[in-house]
CSV table of C-alpha atoms in Angstrom, one decimal:
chain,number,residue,atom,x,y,z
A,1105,UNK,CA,133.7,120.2,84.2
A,1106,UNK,CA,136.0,123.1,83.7
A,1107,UNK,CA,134.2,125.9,81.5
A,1108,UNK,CA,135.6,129.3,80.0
A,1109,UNK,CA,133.9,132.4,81.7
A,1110,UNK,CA,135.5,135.1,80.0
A,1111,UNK,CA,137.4,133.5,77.2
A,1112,UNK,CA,136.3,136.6,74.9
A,1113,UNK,CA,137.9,138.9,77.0
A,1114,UNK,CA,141.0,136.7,76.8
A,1115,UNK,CA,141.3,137.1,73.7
A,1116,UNK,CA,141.7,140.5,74.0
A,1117,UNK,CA,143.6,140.9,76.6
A,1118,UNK,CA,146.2,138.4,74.8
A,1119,UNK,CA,145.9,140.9,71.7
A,1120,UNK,CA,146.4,144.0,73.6
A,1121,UNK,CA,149.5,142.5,75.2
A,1122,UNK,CA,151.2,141.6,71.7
A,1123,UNK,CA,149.9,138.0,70.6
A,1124,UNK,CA,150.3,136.7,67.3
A,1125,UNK,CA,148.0,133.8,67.2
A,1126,UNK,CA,145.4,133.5,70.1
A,1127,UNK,CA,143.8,129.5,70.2
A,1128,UNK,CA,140.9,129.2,71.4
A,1129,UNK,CA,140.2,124.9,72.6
A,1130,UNK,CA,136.4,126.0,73.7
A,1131,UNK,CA,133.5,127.3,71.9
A,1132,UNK,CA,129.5,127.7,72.7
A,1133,UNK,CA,126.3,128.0,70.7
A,1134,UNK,CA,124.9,131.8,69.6
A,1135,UNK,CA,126.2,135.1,67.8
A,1136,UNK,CA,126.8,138.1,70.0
A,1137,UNK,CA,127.7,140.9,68.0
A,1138,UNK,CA,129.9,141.9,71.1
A,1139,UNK,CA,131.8,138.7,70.8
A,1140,UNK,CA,132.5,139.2,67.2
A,1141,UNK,CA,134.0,142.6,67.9
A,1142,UNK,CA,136.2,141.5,70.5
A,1143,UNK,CA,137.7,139.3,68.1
A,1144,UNK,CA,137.7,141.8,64.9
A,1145,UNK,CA,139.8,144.2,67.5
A,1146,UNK,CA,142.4,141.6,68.3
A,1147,UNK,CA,142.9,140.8,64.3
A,1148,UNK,CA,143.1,144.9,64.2
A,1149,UNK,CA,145.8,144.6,66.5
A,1150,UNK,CA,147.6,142.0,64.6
A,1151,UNK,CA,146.5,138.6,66.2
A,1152,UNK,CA,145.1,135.6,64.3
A,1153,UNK,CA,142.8,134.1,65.8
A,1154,UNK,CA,141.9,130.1,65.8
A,1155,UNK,CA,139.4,128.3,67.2
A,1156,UNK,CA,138.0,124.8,67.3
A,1157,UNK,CA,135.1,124.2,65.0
A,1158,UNK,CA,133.2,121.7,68.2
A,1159,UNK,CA,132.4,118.0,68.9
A,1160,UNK,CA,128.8,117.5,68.2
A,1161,UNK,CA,129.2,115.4,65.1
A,1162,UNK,CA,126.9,117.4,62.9
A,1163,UNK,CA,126.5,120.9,61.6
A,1164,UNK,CA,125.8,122.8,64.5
A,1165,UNK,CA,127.4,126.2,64.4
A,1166,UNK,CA,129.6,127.0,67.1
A,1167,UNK,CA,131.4,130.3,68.2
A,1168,UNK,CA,134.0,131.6,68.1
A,1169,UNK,CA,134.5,129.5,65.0
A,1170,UNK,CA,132.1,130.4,63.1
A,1171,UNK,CA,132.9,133.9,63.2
A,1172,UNK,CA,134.3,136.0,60.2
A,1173,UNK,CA,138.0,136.4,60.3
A,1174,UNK,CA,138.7,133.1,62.6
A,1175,UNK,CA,140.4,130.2,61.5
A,1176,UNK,CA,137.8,127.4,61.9
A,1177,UNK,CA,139.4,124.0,62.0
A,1178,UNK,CA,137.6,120.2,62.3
A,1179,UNK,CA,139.6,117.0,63.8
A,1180,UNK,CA,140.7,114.6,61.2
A,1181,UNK,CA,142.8,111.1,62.4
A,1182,UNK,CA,145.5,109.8,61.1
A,1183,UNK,CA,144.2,108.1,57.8
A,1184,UNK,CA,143.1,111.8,57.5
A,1185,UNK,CA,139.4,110.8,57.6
A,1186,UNK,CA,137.1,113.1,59.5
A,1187,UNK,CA,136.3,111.9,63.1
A,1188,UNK,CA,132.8,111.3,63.6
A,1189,UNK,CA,132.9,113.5,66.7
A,1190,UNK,CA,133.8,116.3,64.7
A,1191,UNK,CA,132.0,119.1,64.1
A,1192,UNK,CA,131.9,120.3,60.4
A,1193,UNK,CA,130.5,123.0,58.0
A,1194,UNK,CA,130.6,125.5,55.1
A,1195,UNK,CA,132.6,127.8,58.0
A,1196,UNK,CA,135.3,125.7,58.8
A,1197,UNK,CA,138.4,126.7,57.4
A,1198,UNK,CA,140.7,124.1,57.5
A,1199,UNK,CA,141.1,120.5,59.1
A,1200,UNK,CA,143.9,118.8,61.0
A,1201,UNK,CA,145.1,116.0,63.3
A,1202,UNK,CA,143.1,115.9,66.7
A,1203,UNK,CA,142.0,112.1,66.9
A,1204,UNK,CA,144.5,110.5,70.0
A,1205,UNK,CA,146.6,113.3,70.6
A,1206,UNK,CA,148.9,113.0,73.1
A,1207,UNK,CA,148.7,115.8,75.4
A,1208,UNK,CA,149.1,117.3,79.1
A,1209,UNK,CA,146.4,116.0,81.8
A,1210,UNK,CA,145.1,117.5,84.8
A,1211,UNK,CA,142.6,115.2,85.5
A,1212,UNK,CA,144.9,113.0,87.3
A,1213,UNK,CA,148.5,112.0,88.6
A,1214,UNK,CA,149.5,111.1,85.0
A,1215,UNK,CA,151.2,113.7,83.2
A,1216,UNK,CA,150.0,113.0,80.0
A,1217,UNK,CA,147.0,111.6,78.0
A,1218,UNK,CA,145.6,110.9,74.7
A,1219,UNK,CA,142.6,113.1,74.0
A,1220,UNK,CA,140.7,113.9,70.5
A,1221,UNK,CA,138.5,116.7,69.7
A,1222,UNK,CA,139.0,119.5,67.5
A,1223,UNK,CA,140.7,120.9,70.8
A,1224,UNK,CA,143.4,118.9,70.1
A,1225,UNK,CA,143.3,120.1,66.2
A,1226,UNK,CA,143.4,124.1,67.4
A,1227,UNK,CA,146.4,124.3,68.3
A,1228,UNK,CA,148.1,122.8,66.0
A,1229,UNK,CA,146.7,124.8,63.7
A,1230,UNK,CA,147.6,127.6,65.6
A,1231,UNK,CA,151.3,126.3,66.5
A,1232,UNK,CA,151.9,126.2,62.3
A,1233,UNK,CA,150.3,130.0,62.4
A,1234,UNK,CA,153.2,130.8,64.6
A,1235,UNK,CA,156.0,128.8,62.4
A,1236,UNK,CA,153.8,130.8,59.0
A,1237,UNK,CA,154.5,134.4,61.2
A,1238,UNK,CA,158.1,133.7,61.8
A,1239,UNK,CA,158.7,132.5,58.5
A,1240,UNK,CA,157.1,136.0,57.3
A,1241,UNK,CA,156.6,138.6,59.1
A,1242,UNK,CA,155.2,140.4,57.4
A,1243,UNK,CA,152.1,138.6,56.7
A,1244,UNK,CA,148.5,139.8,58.3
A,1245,UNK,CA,146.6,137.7,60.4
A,1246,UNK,CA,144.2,137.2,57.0
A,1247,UNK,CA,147.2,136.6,55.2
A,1248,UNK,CA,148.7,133.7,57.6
A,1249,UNK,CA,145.2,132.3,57.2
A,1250,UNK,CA,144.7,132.1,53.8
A,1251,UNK,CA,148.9,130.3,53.1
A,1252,UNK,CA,147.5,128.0,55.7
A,1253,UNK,CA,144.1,127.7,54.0
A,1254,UNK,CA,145.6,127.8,50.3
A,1255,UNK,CA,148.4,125.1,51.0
A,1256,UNK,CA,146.6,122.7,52.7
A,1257,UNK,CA,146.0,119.5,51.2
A,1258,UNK,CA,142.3,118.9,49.7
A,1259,UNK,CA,141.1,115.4,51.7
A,1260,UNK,CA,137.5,115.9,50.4
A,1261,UNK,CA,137.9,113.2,47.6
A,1262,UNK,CA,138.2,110.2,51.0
A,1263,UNK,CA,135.2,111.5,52.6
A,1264,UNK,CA,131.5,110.0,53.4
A,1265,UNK,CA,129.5,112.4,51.2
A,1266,UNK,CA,128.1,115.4,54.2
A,1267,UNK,CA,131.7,115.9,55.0
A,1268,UNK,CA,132.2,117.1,51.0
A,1269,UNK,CA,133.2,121.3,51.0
A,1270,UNK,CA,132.8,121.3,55.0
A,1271,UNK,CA,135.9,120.3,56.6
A,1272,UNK,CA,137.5,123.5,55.0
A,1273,UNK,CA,140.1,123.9,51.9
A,1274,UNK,CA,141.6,120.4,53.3
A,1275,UNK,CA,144.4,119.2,56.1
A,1276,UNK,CA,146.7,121.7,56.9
A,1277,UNK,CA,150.4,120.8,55.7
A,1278,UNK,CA,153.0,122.7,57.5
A,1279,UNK,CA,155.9,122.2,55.0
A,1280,UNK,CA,153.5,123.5,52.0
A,1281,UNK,CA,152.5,126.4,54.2
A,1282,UNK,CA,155.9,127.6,55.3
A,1283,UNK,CA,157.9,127.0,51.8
A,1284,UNK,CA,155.1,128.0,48.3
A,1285,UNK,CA,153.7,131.0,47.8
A,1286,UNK,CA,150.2,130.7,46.4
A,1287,UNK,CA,147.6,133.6,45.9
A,1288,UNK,CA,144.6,133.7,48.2
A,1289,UNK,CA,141.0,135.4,46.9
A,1290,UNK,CA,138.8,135.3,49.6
A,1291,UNK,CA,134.9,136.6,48.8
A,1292,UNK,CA,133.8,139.4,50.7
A,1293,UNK,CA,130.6,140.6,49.7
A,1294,UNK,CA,128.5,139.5,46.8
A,1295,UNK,CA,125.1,141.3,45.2
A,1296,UNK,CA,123.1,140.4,42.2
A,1297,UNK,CA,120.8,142.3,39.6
A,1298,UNK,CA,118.9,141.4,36.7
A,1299,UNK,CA,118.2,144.7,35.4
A,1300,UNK,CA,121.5,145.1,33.0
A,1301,UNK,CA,119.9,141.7,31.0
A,1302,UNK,CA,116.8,141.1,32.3
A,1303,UNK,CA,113.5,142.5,33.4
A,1304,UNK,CA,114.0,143.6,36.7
A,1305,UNK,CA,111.8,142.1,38.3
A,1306,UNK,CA,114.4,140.7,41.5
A,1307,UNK,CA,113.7,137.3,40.1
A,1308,UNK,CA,116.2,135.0,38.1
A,1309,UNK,CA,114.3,134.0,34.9
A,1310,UNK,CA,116.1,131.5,32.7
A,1311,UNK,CA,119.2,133.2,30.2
A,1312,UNK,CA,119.1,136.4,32.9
């Protein structure tokens, strides 16, 4: 089967020659520090980046996905219910349709096919990134993610209990995303210390 050889260096290449939103329909297992550079350089150039979260039907993380700064996304169907192939975790970003997509095929003399996998969910993803960067601007590549993220409706509440908090902040909803304005607070960095009301001692005693 086809497989991407230097997909990473795509990326940049399609950042360095003006993209706004780079998809990327393929992913792999392991963290390469390389890798995630390669992608924080093309966000420092202005490009969002979005990737599918993977089809292993379990929690297994997957790159480029999983990285910081990419928008993660899992494969819902049309009764918005998570598809069993899906990948899913506390680093997806967002879901959206990927379950019998209708798309281009060059596997044989048909022109087109139904396919699912969150390959199929990427791009959309990353076509409503394009319709959120026309419609402002002005907006950062963590600012298009976060009014996709933030407008997105919360499916959570339909779902068989492991998919609960890791399919993302819910199915992306392009009208929502191009048309309200909601703020975005996304966590950073955190540290703890008991010493202000405690003892000190680096552990978390009751009332500290």
């Amino acid at each position: 089967s086809p497989s991407i050889i230097r997909g990473y260096d795509g990326i940049v290449y399609a950042a360095e020659n003006g993209a706004d939103v780079i998809n990327c329909s393929w992913g792999g297992s392991g963290y390469l520090e390389s890798q995630k550079e390669m992608i924080d350089y093309a966000i420092s150039l202005g490009a969002l980046v979005v990737a599918a979260a993977g089809n292993t039907g379990s929690e297994a993380v997957g790159t480029p996905g999983a990285y910081p700064n990419v928008l993660c996304v899992a494969n819902t169907d049309s009764n918005d219910k998570v598809n069993p192939s899906s990948t899913y975790g506390s680093w997806v970003d967002v879901s959206a349709p990927g379950t019998n997509i209708l798309s281009l095929n060059i596997s044989s003399d048909a022109a087109y096919r139904n396919a699912t996998g969150t390959s199929m969910a990427s791009p959309l993803v990353a076509g409503l990134a394009g319709l959120v960067k026309s419609r402002f601007p002005q907006m950062t590549p963590q600012q298009i993610a976060a009014q996709i993220r933030v407008t997105a409706d919360d499916i959570d509440g339909t779902q068989q209990s492991r998919y609960v908090g890791k399919i993302g902040s819910g199915r992306v909803n392009a009208y929502q995303a191009l048309t309200e304005s909601s703020p975005a607070i996304l966590l950073a960095d955190w540290s703890w210390s008991d010493s202000l009301t405690g003892n000190g001692d680096r552990i978390l005693d009751r009332g500290e």
